[in-house]
Short mmCIF file of C-alpha atoms in Angstrom, two decimals:
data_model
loop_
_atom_site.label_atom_id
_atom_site.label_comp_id
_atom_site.label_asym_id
_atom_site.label_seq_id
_atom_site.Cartn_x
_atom_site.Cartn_y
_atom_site.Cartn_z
CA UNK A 1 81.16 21.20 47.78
CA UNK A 2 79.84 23.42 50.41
CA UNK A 3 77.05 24.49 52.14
CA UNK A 4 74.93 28.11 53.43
CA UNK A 5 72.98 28.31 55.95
CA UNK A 6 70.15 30.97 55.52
CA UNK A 7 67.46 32.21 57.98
CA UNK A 8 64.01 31.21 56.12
CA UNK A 9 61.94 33.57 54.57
CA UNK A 10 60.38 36.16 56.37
CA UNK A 11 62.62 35.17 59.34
CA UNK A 12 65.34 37.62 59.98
CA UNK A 13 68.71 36.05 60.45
CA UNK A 14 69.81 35.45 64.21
CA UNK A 15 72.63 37.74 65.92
CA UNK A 16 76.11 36.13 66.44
CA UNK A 17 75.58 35.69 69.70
CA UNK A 18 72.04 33.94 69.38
CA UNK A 19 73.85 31.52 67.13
CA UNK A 20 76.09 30.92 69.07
CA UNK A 21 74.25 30.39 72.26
CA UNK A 22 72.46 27.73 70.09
CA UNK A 23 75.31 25.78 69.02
CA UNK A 24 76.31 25.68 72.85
CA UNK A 25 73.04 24.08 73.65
CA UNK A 26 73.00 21.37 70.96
CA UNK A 27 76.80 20.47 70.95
CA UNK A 28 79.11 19.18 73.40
CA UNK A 29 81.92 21.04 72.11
CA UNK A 30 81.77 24.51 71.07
CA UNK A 31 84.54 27.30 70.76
CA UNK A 32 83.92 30.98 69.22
CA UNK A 33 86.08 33.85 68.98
CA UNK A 34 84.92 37.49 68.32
CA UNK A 35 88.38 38.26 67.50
CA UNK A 36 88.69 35.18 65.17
CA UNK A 37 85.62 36.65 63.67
CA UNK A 38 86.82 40.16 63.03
CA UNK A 39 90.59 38.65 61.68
CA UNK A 40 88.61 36.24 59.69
CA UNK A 41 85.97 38.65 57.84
CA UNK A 42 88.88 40.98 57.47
CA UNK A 43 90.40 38.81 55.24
CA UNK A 44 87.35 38.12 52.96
CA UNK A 45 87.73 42.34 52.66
CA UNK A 46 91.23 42.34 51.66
CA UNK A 47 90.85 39.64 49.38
CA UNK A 48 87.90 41.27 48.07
CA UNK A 49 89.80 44.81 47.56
CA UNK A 50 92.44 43.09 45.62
CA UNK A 51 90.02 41.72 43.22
CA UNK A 52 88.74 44.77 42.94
CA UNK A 53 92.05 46.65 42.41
CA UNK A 54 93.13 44.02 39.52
CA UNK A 55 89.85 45.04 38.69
CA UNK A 56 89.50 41.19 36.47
CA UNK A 57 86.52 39.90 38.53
CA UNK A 58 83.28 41.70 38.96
CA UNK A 59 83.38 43.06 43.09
CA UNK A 60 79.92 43.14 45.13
CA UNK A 61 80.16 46.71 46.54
CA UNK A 62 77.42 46.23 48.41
CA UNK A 63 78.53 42.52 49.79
CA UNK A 64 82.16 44.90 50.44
CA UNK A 65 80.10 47.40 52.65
CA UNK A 66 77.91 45.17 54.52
CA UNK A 67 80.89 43.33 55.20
CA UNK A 68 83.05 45.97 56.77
CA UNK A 69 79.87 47.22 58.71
CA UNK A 70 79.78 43.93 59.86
CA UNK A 71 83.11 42.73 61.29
CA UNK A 72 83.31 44.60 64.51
CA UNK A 73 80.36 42.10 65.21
CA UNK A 74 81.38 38.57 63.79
CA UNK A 75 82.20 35.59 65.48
CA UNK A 76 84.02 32.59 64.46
CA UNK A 77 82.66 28.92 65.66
CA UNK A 78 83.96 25.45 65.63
CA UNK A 79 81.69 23.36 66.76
CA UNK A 80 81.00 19.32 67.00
CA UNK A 81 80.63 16.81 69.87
CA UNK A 82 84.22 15.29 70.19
CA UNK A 83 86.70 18.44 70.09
CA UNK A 84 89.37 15.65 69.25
CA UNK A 85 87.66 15.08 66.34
CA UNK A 86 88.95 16.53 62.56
CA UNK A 87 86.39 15.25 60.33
CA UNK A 88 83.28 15.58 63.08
CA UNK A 89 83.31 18.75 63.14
CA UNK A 90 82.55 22.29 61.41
CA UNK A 91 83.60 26.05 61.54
CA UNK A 92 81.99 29.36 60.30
CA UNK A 93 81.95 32.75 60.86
CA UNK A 94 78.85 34.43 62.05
CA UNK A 95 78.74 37.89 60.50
CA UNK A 96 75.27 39.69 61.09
CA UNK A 97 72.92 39.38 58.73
CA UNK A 98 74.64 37.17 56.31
CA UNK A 99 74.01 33.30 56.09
CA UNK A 100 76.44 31.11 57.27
CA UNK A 101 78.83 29.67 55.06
CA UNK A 102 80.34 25.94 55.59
CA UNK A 103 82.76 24.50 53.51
CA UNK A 104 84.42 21.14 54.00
CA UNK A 105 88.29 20.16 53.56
CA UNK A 106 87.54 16.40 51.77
CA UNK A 107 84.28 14.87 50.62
CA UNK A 108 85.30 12.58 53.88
CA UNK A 109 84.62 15.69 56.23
CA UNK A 110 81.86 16.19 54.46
CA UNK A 111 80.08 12.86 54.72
CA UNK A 112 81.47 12.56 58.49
CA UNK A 113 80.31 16.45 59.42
CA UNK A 114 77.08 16.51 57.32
CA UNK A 115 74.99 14.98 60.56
CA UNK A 116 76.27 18.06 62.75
CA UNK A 117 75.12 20.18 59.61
CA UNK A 118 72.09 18.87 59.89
CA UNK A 119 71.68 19.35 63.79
CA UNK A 120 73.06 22.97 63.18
CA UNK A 121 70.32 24.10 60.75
CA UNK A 122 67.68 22.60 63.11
CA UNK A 123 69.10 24.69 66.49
CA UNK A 124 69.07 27.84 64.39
CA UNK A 125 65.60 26.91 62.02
CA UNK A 126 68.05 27.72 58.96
CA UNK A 127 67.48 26.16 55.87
CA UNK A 128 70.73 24.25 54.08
CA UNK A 129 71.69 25.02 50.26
CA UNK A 130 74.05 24.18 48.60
CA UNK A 131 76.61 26.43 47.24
#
């Protein structure tokens, strides 16, 4: 399973930066990476040019743009409060104006890391859906 995070409606979703500032003031342990972010989002566009190029699953062209507009200005998070801990803890990118997307190695990290999801949509007033 897995989990977006989406600013509520008529609330515009927060910067990278504003998220992350968040995260830093509700969690003990919090490490981002701009050029994480940008390697990271880069990926989801190569992976999304291939489909397109084998041309046997349906590509968002419009998801494709906003993404590439985007990646100069993502950020990748980890975040928890014990940075020893595997299962306590959750990563995203940040990519403006898209909702954050968490998903979860084992239904374990899930169970252990769904209080931090929790906490997360709370710091940022996000709402949680599944996905």
């Amino acid at each position: 399973m897995a989990h977006r995070l989406y600013a509520r409606d008529g609330q515009r979703p927060l910067l990278p930066r504003v998220v992350v500032a968040r995260l830093e003031s509700e969690f003990a342990y919090v490490e981002a990476s701009e050029e994480e972010g940008h390697r990271h989002v880069g990926g989801i566009i190569r992976q999304m040019l291939k489909l397109q190029q084998a041309g046997h699953i349906p590509v968002d062209l419009e998801y494709l743009e906003r993404l590439k507009k985007a990646q100069r200005g993502s950020i990748f998070v980890y975040f928890g409060d014990d940075p020893g801990s595997e299962m306590a803890c959750l990563s995203t990118a940040v990519i403006p104006g898209e909702a954050l997307f968490f998903d979860y190695n084992s239904r374990a990290h899930e169970k252990a890391a769904q209080p931090l999801l929790l906490r997360c949509a709370a710091a940022l007033d996000y709402e949680i859906l599944e996905s």
